[in-house]
Amino acid sequence: MKVEDLENGGAPLLGEALPIELANATYAVRGRLVDGLQTVEHVAAWFRDNGERFAEPCTDADLLEVGAGELHATRALRDAIRALAGVAVRGGEAPSDAVAEVNRRVRAAARWRELSWGERPSALARSATPPVTTALAEIAQQAVDLFTGDQAADLRACQAPGCVLYFVKNHPRREWCSAGCGTRARAARHYERTKAAGL
């Protein structure tokens, strides 16, 4: 099997910060929750599709070696971030197990940068841990930064009918996670108005 042939779990890629992108790997289709990380193949495809966003991207060989351990770890971090995003958006007390999961992943990978000198000097990200573990640690660190930084106030849950995705409101008029959800929300409002008017 080739990495480009991996089937993804259908999770939308919206260009959000990596922690929110991972949290959105649980999504809704016609009002039913769908797990976009059901299989090892889905996890490998998710890392493939987001590969350029990591300091130390996973190679094709790394992705083809993803196993049950990475599936479990990725889903656990995804679920923890979703739980924390829900608290950040709606208020309440953060589940201690979700906080512990993020912190466990942050501590998992010791990383450093090495000097590379070709035509000019550059820095290369390196780690002593497997690449998926390093990538999960990077997502967890970004989650810590997201939930404790200025962007936490801009974190939103999409209000479109049936949508369960999160997004960072990066424009004053943004109300939905995607243009598709905006269209569905406007169509639902129009339907309600025409129904109320008896048309």
CSV table of C-alpha atoms in Angstrom, one decimal:
chain,number,residue,atom,x,y,z
A,1,MET,CA,0.0,0.0,0.0
A,2,LYS,CA,1.1,3.5,-0.7
A,3,VAL,CA,0.5,6.5,1.6
A,4,GLU,CA,-1.4,8.4,-1.1
A,5,ASP,CA,-3.8,5.4,-1.3
A,6,LEU,CA,-4.8,5.6,2.3
A,7,GLU,CA,-8.5,6.2,2.8
A,8,ASN,CA,-9.3,9.1,5.1
A,9,GLY,CA,-12.2,9.0,7.6
A,10,GLY,CA,-14.0,11.9,5.9
A,11,ALA,CA,-13.2,14.4,8.6
A,12,PRO,CA,-13.3,17.9,7.2
A,13,LEU,CA,-10.1,19.9,6.9
A,14,LEU,CA,-10.9,23.5,7.5
A,15,GLY,CA,-7.4,25.0,8.0
A,16,GLU,CA,-8.0,25.5,11.7
A,17,ALA,CA,-5.2,25.3,14.3
A,18,LEU,CA,-4.1,21.6,14.6
A,19,PRO,CA,-5.8,20.9,17.9
A,20,ILE,CA,-9.1,22.1,16.5
A,21,GLU,CA,-8.5,20.3,13.3
A,22,LEU,CA,-8.0,17.1,15.3
A,23,ALA,CA,-11.0,17.8,17.5
A,24,ASN,CA,-13.1,18.1,14.3
A,25,ALA,CA,-12.2,14.6,13.3
A,26,THR,CA,-15.5,13.9,15.1
A,27,TYR,CA,-18.1,15.4,12.9
A,28,ALA,CA,-21.8,15.1,12.0
A,29,VAL,CA,-23.5,13.8,9.0
A,30,ARG,CA,-27.3,14.4,8.9
A,31,GLY,CA,-27.3,15.0,12.6
A,32,ARG,CA,-25.4,11.8,13.5
A,33,LEU,CA,-21.9,11.9,15.0
A,34,VAL,CA,-19.3,10.3,12.8
A,35,ASP,CA,-15.8,9.2,14.0
A,36,GLY,CA,-13.3,10.2,11.3
A,37,LEU,CA,-10.6,8.2,13.1
A,38,GLN,CA,-12.1,4.8,13.2
A,39,THR,CA,-9.2,2.8,11.8
A,40,VAL,CA,-5.4,2.9,11.7
A,41,GLU,CA,-5.7,3.9,8.0
A,42,HIS,CA,-7.8,6.9,8.9
A,43,VAL,CA,-5.2,8.1,11.5
A,44,ALA,CA,-2.4,7.7,9.0
A,45,ALA,CA,-4.4,9.5,6.4
A,46,TRP,CA,-5.1,12.3,8.8
A,47,PHE,CA,-1.4,12.8,9.5
A,48,ARG,CA,-0.7,12.6,5.8
A,49,ASP,CA,-3.2,15.3,5.0
A,50,ASN,CA,-1.9,17.6,7.7
A,51,GLY,CA,1.7,16.6,7.3
A,52,GLU,CA,3.1,20.0,6.1
A,53,ARG,CA,1.8,21.7,9.3
A,54,PHE,CA,4.1,19.8,11.7
A,55,ALA,CA,7.6,20.9,12.7
A,56,GLU,CA,8.8,17.3,12.0
A,57,PRO,CA,6.5,15.8,9.4
A,58,CYS,CA,5.9,12.0,9.3
A,59,THR,CA,7.5,10.2,6.4
A,60,ASP,CA,5.6,7.8,4.2
A,61,ALA,CA,7.4,4.9,6.0
A,62,ASP,CA,6.3,6.3,9.4
A,63,LEU,CA,2.7,6.6,8.3
A,64,LEU,CA,2.6,3.0,6.9
A,65,GLU,CA,3.8,1.8,10.4
A,66,VAL,CA,1.0,3.5,12.3
A,67,GLY,CA,-0.7,0.9,14.4
A,68,ALA,CA,-3.3,0.3,17.1
A,69,GLY,CA,-1.2,2.3,19.7
A,70,GLU,CA,-1.2,5.4,17.5
A,71,LEU,CA,-4.9,4.9,16.8
A,72,HIS,CA,-5.7,4.8,20.5
A,73,ALA,CA,-3.4,7.8,21.4
A,74,THR,CA,-4.8,10.0,18.5
A,75,ARG,CA,-8.4,9.3,19.4
A,76,ALA,CA,-7.7,9.9,23.1
A,77,LEU,CA,-6.1,13.3,22.4
A,78,ARG,CA,-8.9,14.2,20.0
A,79,ASP,CA,-11.5,13.4,22.6
A,80,ALA,CA,-9.7,15.3,25.3
A,81,ILE,CA,-9.4,18.4,23.1
A,82,ARG,CA,-13.1,18.2,22.1
A,83,ALA,CA,-14.0,18.0,25.8
A,84,LEU,CA,-11.8,21.0,26.6
A,85,ALA,CA,-13.1,23.0,23.6
A,86,GLY,CA,-16.6,22.4,24.8
A,87,VAL,CA,-15.8,23.8,28.2
A,88,ALA,CA,-13.9,26.7,26.7
A,89,VAL,CA,-16.9,27.6,24.5
A,90,ARG,CA,-19.8,26.8,26.9
A,91,GLY,CA,-18.1,27.3,30.3
A,92,GLY,CA,-18.0,24.9,33.2
A,93,GLU,CA,-15.3,22.8,34.7
A,94,ALA,CA,-12.7,21.1,32.6
A,95,PRO,CA,-12.7,17.3,33.0
A,96,SER,CA,-9.5,16.3,34.8
A,97,ASP,CA,-9.0,13.3,32.6
A,98,ALA,CA,-9.0,15.5,29.5
A,99,VAL,CA,-6.4,17.9,31.1
A,100,ALA,CA,-4.3,14.9,32.1
A,101,GLU,CA,-4.5,13.4,28.5
A,102,VAL,CA,-3.2,16.7,27.0
A,103,ASN,CA,-0.4,17.0,29.5
A,104,ARG,CA,0.5,13.3,29.0
A,105,ARG,CA,0.9,13.9,25.3
A,106,VAL,CA,2.9,17.1,25.8
A,107,ARG,CA,5.4,15.3,27.9
A,108,ALA,CA,5.7,12.4,25.5
A,109,ALA,CA,8.3,13.7,23.0
A,110,ALA,CA,11.6,15.3,23.7
A,111,ARG,CA,12.3,17.6,20.7
A,112,TRP,CA,15.2,19.7,19.7
A,113,ARG,CA,16.4,21.6,16.6
A,114,GLU,CA,19.7,20.7,14.9
A,115,LEU,CA,21.8,22.8,12.6
A,116,SER,CA,22.0,21.8,9.0
A,117,TRP,CA,24.5,23.6,6.7
A,118,GLY,CA,24.1,23.3,2.9
A,119,GLU,CA,24.2,26.4,0.7
A,120,ARG,CA,23.1,28.3,3.8
A,121,PRO,CA,22.4,27.3,7.5
A,122,SER,CA,19.0,26.0,8.5
A,123,ALA,CA,17.4,24.3,11.5
A,124,LEU,CA,15.9,20.8,11.4
A,125,ALA,CA,13.4,19.6,14.0
A,126,ARG,CA,14.4,16.3,15.5
A,127,SER,CA,13.0,14.0,18.2
A,128,ALA,CA,14.0,10.8,19.9
A,129,THR,CA,10.5,9.5,19.8
A,130,PRO,CA,8.4,8.0,16.9
A,131,PRO,CA,7.1,10.7,14.6
A,132,VAL,CA,3.4,10.2,15.3
A,133,THR,CA,4.2,10.5,19.1
A,134,THR,CA,6.1,13.7,18.3
A,135,ALA,CA,3.2,15.0,16.2
A,136,LEU,CA,0.7,14.3,18.9
A,137,ALA,CA,2.9,16.1,21.4
A,138,GLU,CA,3.0,19.1,19.0
A,139,ILE,CA,-0.8,19.1,18.8
A,140,ALA,CA,-1.1,18.8,22.5
A,141,GLN,CA,1.4,21.7,23.0
A,142,GLN,CA,-0.6,23.8,20.6
A,143,ALA,CA,-3.8,22.9,22.5
A,144,VAL,CA,-2.2,24.2,25.7
A,145,ASP,CA,-1.3,27.4,23.9
A,146,LEU,CA,-4.8,27.7,22.4
A,147,PHE,CA,-6.7,27.2,25.6
A,148,THR,CA,-4.4,29.5,27.6
A,149,GLY,CA,-3.8,32.2,25.0
A,150,ASP,CA,-5.7,35.0,23.4
A,151,GLN,CA,-7.4,32.8,20.8
A,152,ALA,CA,-9.3,31.0,23.6
A,153,ALA,CA,-11.8,33.9,23.6
A,154,ASP,CA,-12.3,33.4,19.9
A,155,LEU,CA,-13.0,29.7,20.0
A,156,ARG,CA,-16.6,28.9,18.9
A,157,ALA,CA,-18.9,25.9,18.3
A,158,CYS,CA,-20.5,26.1,14.9
A,159,GLN,CA,-24.2,27.0,15.2
A,160,ALA,CA,-25.3,25.5,11.9
A,161,PRO,CA,-28.0,22.9,12.2
A,162,GLY,CA,-26.5,19.5,13.0
A,163,CYS,CA,-22.9,20.7,13.0
A,164,VAL,CA,-20.6,19.7,15.9
A,165,LEU,CA,-17.4,21.3,14.7
A,166,TYR,CA,-15.3,24.0,16.4
A,167,PHE,CA,-13.5,26.9,14.9
A,168,VAL,CA,-11.5,30.0,15.9
A,169,LYS,CA,-13.4,33.1,14.9
A,170,ASN,CA,-10.8,34.9,12.8
A,171,HIS,CA,-13.1,37.5,11.3
A,172,PRO,CA,-15.7,39.6,13.0
A,173,ARG,CA,-18.5,38.3,10.8
A,174,ARG,CA,-17.6,34.7,10.9
A,175,GLU,CA,-20.3,32.6,12.6
A,176,TRP,CA,-19.8,29.1,11.1
A,177,CYS,CA,-17.0,26.6,10.7
A,178,SER,CA,-17.3,26.6,6.9
A,179,ALA,CA,-19.1,28.2,4.0
A,180,GLY,CA,-21.2,25.1,3.7
A,181,CYS,CA,-22.5,25.4,7.2
A,182,GLY,CA,-23.2,29.1,6.6
A,183,THR,CA,-25.3,28.2,3.6
A,184,ARG,CA,-27.2,25.5,5.6
A,185,ALA,CA,-27.9,27.9,8.5
A,186,ARG,CA,-29.2,30.6,6.1
A,187,ALA,CA,-31.4,28.0,4.3
A,188,ALA,CA,-32.8,26.8,7.6
A,189,ARG,CA,-33.6,30.4,8.7
A,190,HIS,CA,-35.3,31.0,5.3
A,191,TYR,CA,-37.3,27.8,5.7
A,192,GLU,CA,-38.5,28.8,9.2
A,193,ARG,CA,-39.5,32.3,8.0
A,194,THR,CA,-41.5,31.0,5.0
A,195,LYS,CA,-43.1,28.3,7.2
A,196,ALA,CA,-44.0,30.9,9.8
A,197,ALA,CA,-45.5,33.2,7.1
A,198,GLY,CA,-47.6,30.2,5.9
A,199,LEU,CA,-46.1,30.1,2.4
